[in-house]
Coordinates of C-alpha atoms and ligand atoms in Angstrom, one line a residue:
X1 CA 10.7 -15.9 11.5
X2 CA 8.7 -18.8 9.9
X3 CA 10.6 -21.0 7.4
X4 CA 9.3 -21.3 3.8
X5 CA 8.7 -24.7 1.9
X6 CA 9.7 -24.1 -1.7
X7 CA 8.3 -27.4 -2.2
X8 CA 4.7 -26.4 -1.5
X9 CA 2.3 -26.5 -4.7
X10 CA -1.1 -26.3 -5.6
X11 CA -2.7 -28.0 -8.2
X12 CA -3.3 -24.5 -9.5
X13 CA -1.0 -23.6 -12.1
X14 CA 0.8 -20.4 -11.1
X15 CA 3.4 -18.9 -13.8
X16 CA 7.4 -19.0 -12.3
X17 CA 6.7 -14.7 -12.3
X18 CA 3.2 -14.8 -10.5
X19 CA 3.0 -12.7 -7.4
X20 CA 0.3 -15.0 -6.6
X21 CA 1.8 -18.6 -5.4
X22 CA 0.2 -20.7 -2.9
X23 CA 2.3 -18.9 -0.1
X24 CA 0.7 -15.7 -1.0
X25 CA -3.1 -16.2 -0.7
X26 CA -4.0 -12.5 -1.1
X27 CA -7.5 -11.3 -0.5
X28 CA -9.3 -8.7 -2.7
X29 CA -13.2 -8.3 -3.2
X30 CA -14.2 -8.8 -6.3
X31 CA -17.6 -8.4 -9.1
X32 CA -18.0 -11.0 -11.5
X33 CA -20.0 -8.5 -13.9
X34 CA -20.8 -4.4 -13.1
X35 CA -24.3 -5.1 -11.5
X36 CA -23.6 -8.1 -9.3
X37 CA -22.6 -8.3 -5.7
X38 CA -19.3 -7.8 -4.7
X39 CA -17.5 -11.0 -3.5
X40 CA -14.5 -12.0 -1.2
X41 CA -12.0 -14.0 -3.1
X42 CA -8.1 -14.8 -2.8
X43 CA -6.0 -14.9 -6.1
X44 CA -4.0 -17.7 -6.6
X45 CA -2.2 -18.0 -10.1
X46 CA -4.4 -16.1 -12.5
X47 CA -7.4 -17.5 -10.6
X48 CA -9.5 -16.0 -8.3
X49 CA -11.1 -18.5 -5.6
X50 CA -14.4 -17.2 -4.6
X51 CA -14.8 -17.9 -0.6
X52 CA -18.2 -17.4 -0.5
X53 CA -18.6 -21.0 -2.6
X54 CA -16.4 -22.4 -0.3
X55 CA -17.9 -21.2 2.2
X56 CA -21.2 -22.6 1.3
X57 CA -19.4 -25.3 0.7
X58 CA -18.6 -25.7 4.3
X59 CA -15.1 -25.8 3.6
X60 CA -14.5 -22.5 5.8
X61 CA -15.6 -22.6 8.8
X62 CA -15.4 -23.8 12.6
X63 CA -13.3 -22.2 15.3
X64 CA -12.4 -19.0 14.9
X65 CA -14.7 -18.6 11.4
X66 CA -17.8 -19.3 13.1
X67 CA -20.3 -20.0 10.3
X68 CA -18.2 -19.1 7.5
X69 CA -20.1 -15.7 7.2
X70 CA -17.2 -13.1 7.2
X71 CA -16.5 -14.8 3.6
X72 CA -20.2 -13.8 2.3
X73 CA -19.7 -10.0 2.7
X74 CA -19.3 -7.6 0.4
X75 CA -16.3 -6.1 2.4
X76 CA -13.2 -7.3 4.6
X77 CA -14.0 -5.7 7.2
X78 CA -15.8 -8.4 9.3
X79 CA -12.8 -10.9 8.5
X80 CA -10.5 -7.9 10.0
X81 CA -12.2 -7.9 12.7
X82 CA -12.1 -11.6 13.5
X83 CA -8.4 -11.1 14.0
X84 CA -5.4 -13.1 13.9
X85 CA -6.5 -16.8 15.2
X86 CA -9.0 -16.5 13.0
X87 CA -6.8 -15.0 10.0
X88 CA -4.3 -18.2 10.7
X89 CA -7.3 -20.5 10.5
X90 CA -8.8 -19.2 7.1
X91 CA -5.3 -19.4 5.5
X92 CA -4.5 -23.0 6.8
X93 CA -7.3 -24.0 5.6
X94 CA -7.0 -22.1 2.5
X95 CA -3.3 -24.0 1.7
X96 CA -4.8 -27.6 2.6
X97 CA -7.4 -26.9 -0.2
X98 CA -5.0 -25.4 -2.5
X99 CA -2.6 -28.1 -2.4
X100 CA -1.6 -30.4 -5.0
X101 CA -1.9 -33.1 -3.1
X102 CA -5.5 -32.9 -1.9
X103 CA -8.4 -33.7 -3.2
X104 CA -11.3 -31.9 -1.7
X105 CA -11.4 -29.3 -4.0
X106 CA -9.1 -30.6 -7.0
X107 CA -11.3 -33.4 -7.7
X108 CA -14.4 -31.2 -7.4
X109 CA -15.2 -30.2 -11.0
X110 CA -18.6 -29.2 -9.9
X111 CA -17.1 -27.0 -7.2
X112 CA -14.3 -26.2 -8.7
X113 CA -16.1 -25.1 -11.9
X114 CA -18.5 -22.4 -9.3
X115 CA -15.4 -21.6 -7.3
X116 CA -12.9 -20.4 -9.5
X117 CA -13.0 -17.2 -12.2
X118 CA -10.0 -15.7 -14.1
X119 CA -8.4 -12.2 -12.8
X120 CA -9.0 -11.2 -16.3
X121 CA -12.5 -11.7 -15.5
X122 CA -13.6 -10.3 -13.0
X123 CA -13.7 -6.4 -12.1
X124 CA -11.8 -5.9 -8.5
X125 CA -13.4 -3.4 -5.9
X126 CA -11.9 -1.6 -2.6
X127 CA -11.5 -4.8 -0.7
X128 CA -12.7 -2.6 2.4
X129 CA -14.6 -0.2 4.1
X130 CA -12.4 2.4 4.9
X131 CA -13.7 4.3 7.6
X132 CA -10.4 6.3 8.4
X133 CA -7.4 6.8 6.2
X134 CA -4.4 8.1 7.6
X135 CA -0.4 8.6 6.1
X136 CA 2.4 8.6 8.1
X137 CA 5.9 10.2 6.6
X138 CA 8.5 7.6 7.7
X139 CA 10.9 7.1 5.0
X140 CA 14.2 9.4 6.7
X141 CA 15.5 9.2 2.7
X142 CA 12.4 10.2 1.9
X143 CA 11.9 13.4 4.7
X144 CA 15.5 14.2 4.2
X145 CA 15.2 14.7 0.3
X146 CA 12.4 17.1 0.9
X147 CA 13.8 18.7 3.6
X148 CA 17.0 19.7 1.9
X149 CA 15.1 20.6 -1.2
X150 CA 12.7 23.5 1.3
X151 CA 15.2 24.4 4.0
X152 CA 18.6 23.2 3.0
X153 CA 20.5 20.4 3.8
X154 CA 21.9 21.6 7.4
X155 CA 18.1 21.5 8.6
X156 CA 16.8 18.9 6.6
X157 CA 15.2 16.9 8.7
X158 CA 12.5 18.2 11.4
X159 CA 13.8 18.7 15.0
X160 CA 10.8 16.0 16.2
X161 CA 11.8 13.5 13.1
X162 CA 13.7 10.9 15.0
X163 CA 11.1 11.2 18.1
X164 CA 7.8 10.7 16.6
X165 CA 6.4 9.0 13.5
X166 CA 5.3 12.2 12.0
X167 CA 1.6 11.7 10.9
X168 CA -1.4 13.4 9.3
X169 CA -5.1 12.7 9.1
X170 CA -6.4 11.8 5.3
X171 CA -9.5 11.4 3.2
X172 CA -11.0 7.8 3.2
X173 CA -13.6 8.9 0.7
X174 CA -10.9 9.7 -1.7
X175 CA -9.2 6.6 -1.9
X176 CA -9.8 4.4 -5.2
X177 CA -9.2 1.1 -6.5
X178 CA -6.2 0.6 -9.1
X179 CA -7.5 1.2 -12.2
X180 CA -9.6 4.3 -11.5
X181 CA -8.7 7.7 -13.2
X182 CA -7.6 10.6 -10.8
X183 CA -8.4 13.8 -11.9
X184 CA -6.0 16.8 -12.0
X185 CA -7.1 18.9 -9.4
X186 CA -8.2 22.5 -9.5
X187 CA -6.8 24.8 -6.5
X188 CA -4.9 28.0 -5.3
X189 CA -1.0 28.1 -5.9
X190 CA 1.1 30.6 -5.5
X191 CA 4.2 30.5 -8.4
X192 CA 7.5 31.5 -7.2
X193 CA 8.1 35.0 -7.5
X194 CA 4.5 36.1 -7.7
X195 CA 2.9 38.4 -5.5
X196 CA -0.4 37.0 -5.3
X197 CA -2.1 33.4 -5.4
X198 CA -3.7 31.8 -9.0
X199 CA -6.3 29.8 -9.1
X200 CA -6.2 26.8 -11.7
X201 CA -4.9 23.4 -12.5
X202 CA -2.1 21.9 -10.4
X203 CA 1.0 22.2 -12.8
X204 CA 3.0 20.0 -10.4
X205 CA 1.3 17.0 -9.9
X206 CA 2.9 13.8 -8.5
X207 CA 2.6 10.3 -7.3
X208 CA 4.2 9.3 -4.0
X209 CA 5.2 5.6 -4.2
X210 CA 4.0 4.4 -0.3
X211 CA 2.7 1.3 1.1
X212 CA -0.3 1.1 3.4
X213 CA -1.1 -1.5 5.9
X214 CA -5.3 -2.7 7.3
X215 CA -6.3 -2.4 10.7
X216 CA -7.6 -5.6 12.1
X217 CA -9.0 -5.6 15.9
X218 CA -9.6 -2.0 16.6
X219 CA -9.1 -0.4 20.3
X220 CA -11.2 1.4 22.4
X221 CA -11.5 4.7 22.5
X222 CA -9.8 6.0 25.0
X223 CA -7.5 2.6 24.8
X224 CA -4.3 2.2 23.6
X225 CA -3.0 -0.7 21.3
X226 CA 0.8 -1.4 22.8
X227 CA 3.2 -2.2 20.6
X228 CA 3.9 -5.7 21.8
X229 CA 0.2 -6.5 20.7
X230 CA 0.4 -4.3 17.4
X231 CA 0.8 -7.4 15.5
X232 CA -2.3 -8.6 16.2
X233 CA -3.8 -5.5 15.4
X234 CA -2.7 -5.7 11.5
X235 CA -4.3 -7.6 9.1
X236 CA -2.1 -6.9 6.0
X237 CA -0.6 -4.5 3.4
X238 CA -1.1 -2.8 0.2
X239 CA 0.9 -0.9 -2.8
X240 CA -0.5 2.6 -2.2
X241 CA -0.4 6.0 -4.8
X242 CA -0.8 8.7 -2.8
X243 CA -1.3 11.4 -5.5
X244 CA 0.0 14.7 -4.4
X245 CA -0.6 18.7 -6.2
X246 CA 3.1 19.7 -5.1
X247 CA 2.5 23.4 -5.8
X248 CA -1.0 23.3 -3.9
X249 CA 0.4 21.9 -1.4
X250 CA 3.0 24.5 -1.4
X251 CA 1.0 27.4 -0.5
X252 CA -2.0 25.6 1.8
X253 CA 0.1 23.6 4.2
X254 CA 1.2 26.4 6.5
X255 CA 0.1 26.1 9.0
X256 CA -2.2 22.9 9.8
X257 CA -0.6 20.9 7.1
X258 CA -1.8 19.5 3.5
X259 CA -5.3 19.4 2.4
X260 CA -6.7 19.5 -0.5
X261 CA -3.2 18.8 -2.6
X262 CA -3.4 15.3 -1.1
X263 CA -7.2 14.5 -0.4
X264 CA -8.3 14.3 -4.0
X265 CA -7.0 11.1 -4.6
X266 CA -5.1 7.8 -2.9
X267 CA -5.1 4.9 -5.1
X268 CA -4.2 1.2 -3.5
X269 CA -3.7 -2.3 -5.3
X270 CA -6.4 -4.2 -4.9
X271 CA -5.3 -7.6 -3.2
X272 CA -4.4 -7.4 0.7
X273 CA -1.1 -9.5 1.3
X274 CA -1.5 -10.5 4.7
X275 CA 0.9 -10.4 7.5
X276 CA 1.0 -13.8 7.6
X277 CA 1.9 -14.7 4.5
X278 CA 4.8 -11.3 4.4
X279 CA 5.9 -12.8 7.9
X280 CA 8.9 -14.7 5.9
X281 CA 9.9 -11.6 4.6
X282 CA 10.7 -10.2 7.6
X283 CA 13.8 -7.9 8.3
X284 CA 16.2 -5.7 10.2
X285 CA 15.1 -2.1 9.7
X286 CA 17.5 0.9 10.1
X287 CA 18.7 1.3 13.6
X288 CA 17.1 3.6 16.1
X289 CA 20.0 4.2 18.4
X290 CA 20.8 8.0 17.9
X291 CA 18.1 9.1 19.4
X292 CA 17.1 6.4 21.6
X293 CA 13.3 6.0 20.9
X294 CA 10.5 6.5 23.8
X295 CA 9.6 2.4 25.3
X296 CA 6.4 2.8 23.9
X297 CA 7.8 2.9 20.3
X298 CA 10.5 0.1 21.7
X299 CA 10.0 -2.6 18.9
X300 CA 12.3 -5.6 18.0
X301 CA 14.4 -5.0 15.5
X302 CA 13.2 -7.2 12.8
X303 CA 9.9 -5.5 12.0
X304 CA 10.5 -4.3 8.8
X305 CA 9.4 -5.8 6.0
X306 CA 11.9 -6.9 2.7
X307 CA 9.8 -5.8 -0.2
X308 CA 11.2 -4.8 -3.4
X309 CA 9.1 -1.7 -5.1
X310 CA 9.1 -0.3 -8.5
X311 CA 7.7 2.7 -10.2
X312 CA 6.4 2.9 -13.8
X313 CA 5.3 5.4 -16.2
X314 CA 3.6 5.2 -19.2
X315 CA 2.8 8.5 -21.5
X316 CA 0.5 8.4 -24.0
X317 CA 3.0 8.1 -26.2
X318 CA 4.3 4.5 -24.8
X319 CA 3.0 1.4 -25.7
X320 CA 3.9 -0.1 -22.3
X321 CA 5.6 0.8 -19.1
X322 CA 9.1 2.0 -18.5
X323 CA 10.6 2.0 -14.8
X324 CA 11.6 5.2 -13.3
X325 CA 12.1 4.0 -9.5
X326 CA 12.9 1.5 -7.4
X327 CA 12.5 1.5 -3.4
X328 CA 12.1 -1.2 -1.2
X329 CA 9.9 -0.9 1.7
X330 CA 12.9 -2.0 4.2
X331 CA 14.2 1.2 4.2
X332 CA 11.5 3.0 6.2
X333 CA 12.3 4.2 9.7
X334 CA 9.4 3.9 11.5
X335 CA 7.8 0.0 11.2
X336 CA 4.3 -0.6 10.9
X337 CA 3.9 -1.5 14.3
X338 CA 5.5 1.2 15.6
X339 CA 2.9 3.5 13.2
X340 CA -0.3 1.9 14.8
X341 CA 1.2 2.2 18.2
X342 CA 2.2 6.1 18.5
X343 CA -1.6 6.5 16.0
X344 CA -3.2 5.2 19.4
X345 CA -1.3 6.0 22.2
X346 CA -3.1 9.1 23.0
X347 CA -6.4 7.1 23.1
X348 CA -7.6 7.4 19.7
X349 CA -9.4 4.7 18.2
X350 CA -8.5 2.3 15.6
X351 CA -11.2 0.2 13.8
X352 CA -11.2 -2.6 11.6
X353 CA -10.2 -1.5 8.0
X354 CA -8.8 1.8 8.5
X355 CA -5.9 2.5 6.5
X356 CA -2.7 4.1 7.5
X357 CA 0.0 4.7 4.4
X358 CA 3.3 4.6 5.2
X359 CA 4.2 8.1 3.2
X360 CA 6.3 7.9 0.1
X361 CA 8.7 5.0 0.7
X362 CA 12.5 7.0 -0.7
X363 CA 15.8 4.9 -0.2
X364 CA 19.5 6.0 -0.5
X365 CA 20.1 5.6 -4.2
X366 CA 19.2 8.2 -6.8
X367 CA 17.1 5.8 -8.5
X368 CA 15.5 5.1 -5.3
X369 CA 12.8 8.2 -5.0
X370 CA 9.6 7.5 -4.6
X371 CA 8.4 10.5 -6.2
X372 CA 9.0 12.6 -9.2
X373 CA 9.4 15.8 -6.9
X374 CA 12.8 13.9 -5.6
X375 CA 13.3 11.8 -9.0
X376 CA 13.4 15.3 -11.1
X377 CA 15.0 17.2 -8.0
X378 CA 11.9 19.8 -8.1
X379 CA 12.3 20.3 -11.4
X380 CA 16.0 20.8 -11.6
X381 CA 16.6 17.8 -13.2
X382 CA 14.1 16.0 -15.8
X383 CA 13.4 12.4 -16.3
X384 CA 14.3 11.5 -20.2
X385 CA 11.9 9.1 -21.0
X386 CA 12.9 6.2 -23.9
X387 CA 10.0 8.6 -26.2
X388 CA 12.3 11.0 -25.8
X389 CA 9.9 12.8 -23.7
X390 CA 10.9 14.9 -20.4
X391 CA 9.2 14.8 -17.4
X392 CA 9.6 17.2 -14.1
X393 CA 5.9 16.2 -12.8
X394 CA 3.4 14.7 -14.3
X395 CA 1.7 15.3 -17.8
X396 CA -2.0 14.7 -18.3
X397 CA -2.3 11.1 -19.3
X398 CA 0.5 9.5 -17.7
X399 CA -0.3 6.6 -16.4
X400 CA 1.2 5.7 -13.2
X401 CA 2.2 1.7 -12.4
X402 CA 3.7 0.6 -8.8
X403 CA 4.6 -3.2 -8.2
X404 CA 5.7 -5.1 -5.3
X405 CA 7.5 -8.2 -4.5
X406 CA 9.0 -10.4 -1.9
X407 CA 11.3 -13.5 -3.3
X408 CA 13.4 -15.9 -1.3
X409 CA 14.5 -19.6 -2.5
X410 CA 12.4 -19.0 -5.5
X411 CA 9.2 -18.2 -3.7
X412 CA 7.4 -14.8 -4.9
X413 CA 4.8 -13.3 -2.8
X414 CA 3.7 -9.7 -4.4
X415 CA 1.1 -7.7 -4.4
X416 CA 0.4 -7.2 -8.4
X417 CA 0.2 -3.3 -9.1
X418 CA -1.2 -0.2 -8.7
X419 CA -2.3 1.7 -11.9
X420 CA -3.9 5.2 -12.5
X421 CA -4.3 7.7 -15.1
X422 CA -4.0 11.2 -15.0
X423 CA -6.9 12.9 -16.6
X424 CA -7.0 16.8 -17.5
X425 CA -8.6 19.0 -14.9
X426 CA -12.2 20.0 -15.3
X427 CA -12.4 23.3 -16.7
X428 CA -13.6 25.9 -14.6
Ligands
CA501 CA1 1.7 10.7 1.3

């Protein structure tokens, strides 16, 4: 585990309750107005540093970078693909200029003046091309909850849980920037007690509070990508919403799975925290002694990640968020690394800024669901909002907020929020 240095600042003023300190350095692609180019930049502070400029600048590049040019894209993806020498460059060289204590770009007004433009500014995009999305369902809390709720506690979780990180294909068209409104979906449900399907609005929409992580390097197809060399293979993480029609998803799933209550809508923060920089956050996950797990999903047992999560709602009633939820992404069962190596060890191929989610992220505490079909226990028991309002699911308009942080001696690393709106279902 790398050590941090409290003592590192940049001459970038970042607030004591940024996520966004010099040991962060998270990338996101950015536009500077609707009809310009989209732009790589990291956030620093309430800044965004443009790394094109620098770029041109010369100021990133050499080694690894090459040219520079995977910082003059209008994706990621080409910086994914570099990998992680090349990922450890950019962000070394990324500190240096960042520091208070050097003057290349501090004393560059010119440069600094071309290089730099406030979050509030600037309108942030998907910060890749996603070319395959797929969710994994590795929270045991999280599995257990649901199970007990559909089959009862004796058989709550699957026979295969503990064996395989369970796993399903999504929809990378589907998945949104923060800040984009998701739709209420239309579909077949069938109530309880009725004889027959409806056809209509979801009634029993929810969030699912997950984090998702970027492939870097991809594999060949037909390849595999071990799990000793998974790390390599992952660029970085992101707060994901995977927005879910509970009642769709009820009737459709049997028996190749969910569809179309889950493909409507996955919405993701939009600044990647890499691994580096989550890399002193590292942790003991839970144990994975009873079963014994196959040696190809052998990992140390310091790959989780301690990342404290939180889940807010806002009706249109509110004037601001309340929290409903906490989690912390420590509590998942199957690690990252341990996702991308079972994803690939039949041969499949991974590619450069696919997306895998890590299914909704539930810990051990009541207050620690990460969704309202567990917070309201399907219904059984509501959420009093401070309004006074109740909520099973969700109501048209809600707004839904997810944060994450990492702190130790004082440092912060988070990954800002994700933010969506329900809106009413199209008529039909
Ligand atoms: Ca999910």
């Amino acid at each position: 585990m790398t050590t941090l240095d409290p003592s590192l600042r940049s001459f970038i003023d970042v607030a004591p309750d940024s996520h966004f300190s010099i040991h962060n350095l998270p990338y996101g692609v950015f536009k500077t107005s609707a009809n310009s180019p989209a732009r790589i930049g990291v956030a620093v502070g309430d800044e965004v540093l443009d790394l094109a400029v620098l770029a041109d600048a010369g100021l990133l590049d050499g080694g690894p970078l090459g040219d520079g040019s995977v910082f003059r894209g209008p994706t990621l993806n080409a910086l994914m693909a570099l990998g992680r020498p090349a990922w450890t460059a950019a962000r070394s060289a990324l500190v240096k200029l960042l520091r208070d204590d050097e003057p290349t770009l501090r004393d560059n007004a010119a440069l600094r003046d071309t290089a730099f433009h406030k979050q509030t500014t600037v309108e942030m995009v998907l910060p890749a091309a996603i070319g395959d999305y797929t969710d994994f369902y590795s929270s045991r809390e999280h599995a257990t909850n649901i199970g007990i709720m559909l089959r009862g506690k004796d058989n709550a979780l699957q026979p295969n849980w503990l064996h395989i990180p369970v796993g399903y294909h999504g929809r990378a068209s589907s998945v949104v920037v923060s800040g984009t409104g998701v739709r209420r979906p239309n579909g077949q449900s069938k109530p309880a007690g009725a004889d027959q399907p409806v056809f209509g609005p979801s009634r029993l929409m929810d969030f699912e509070l997950e984090m998702g992580f970027f492939v870097g390097p991809g594999n060949r197809l037909g390849e595999t990508i071990p799990i000793a060399e998974a790390p390599e293979h992952i660029f970085g993480m992101v707060l994901v919403n995977d927005w879910s029609a509970r009642d769709i998803q009820a009737w459709e799933y049997v028996p190749l799975g969910p569809f179309l209550s889950k493909n409507f809508a996955t919405s993701i923060s939009p600044w990647v925290v890499t691994m580096d920089a989550l890399e002193p956050f590292r942790c003991a996950g839970p144990a994975q002694t009873d079963p014994e797990v196959f040696s190809y999903l052998e990992s140390p047992d310091d790959r989780a990640y301690d990342i404290h999560l939180e889940v807010l709602l806002q009706s249109e009633r509110m004037t601001a968020p309340e929290p409903i939820a906490t989690s912390n992404l420590r509590y998942m069962y199957w690690n990252v690394c341990q996702q991308l190596a079972h994803h690939t060890i039949n041969g499949c191929n991974a590619r450069p800024g696919d997306l895998c989610g890590s299914g909704t992220i539930s810990g051990p505490g009541k207050h620690e669901r990460g969704s309202m079909m567990e917070l309201s226990w399907r219904g059984a028991e509501p959420i009093r909002l401070s309004t006074g309002e109740e909520r099973t699911f969700l109501a048209d308009g809600d707004t839904v907020v997810m944060t994450g942080c990492c702190e130790r001696d004082g440092v912060k690393v988070g990954f800002g929020e994700v933010r969506g709106t329900l809106l009413p279902a199209i008529a039909r």
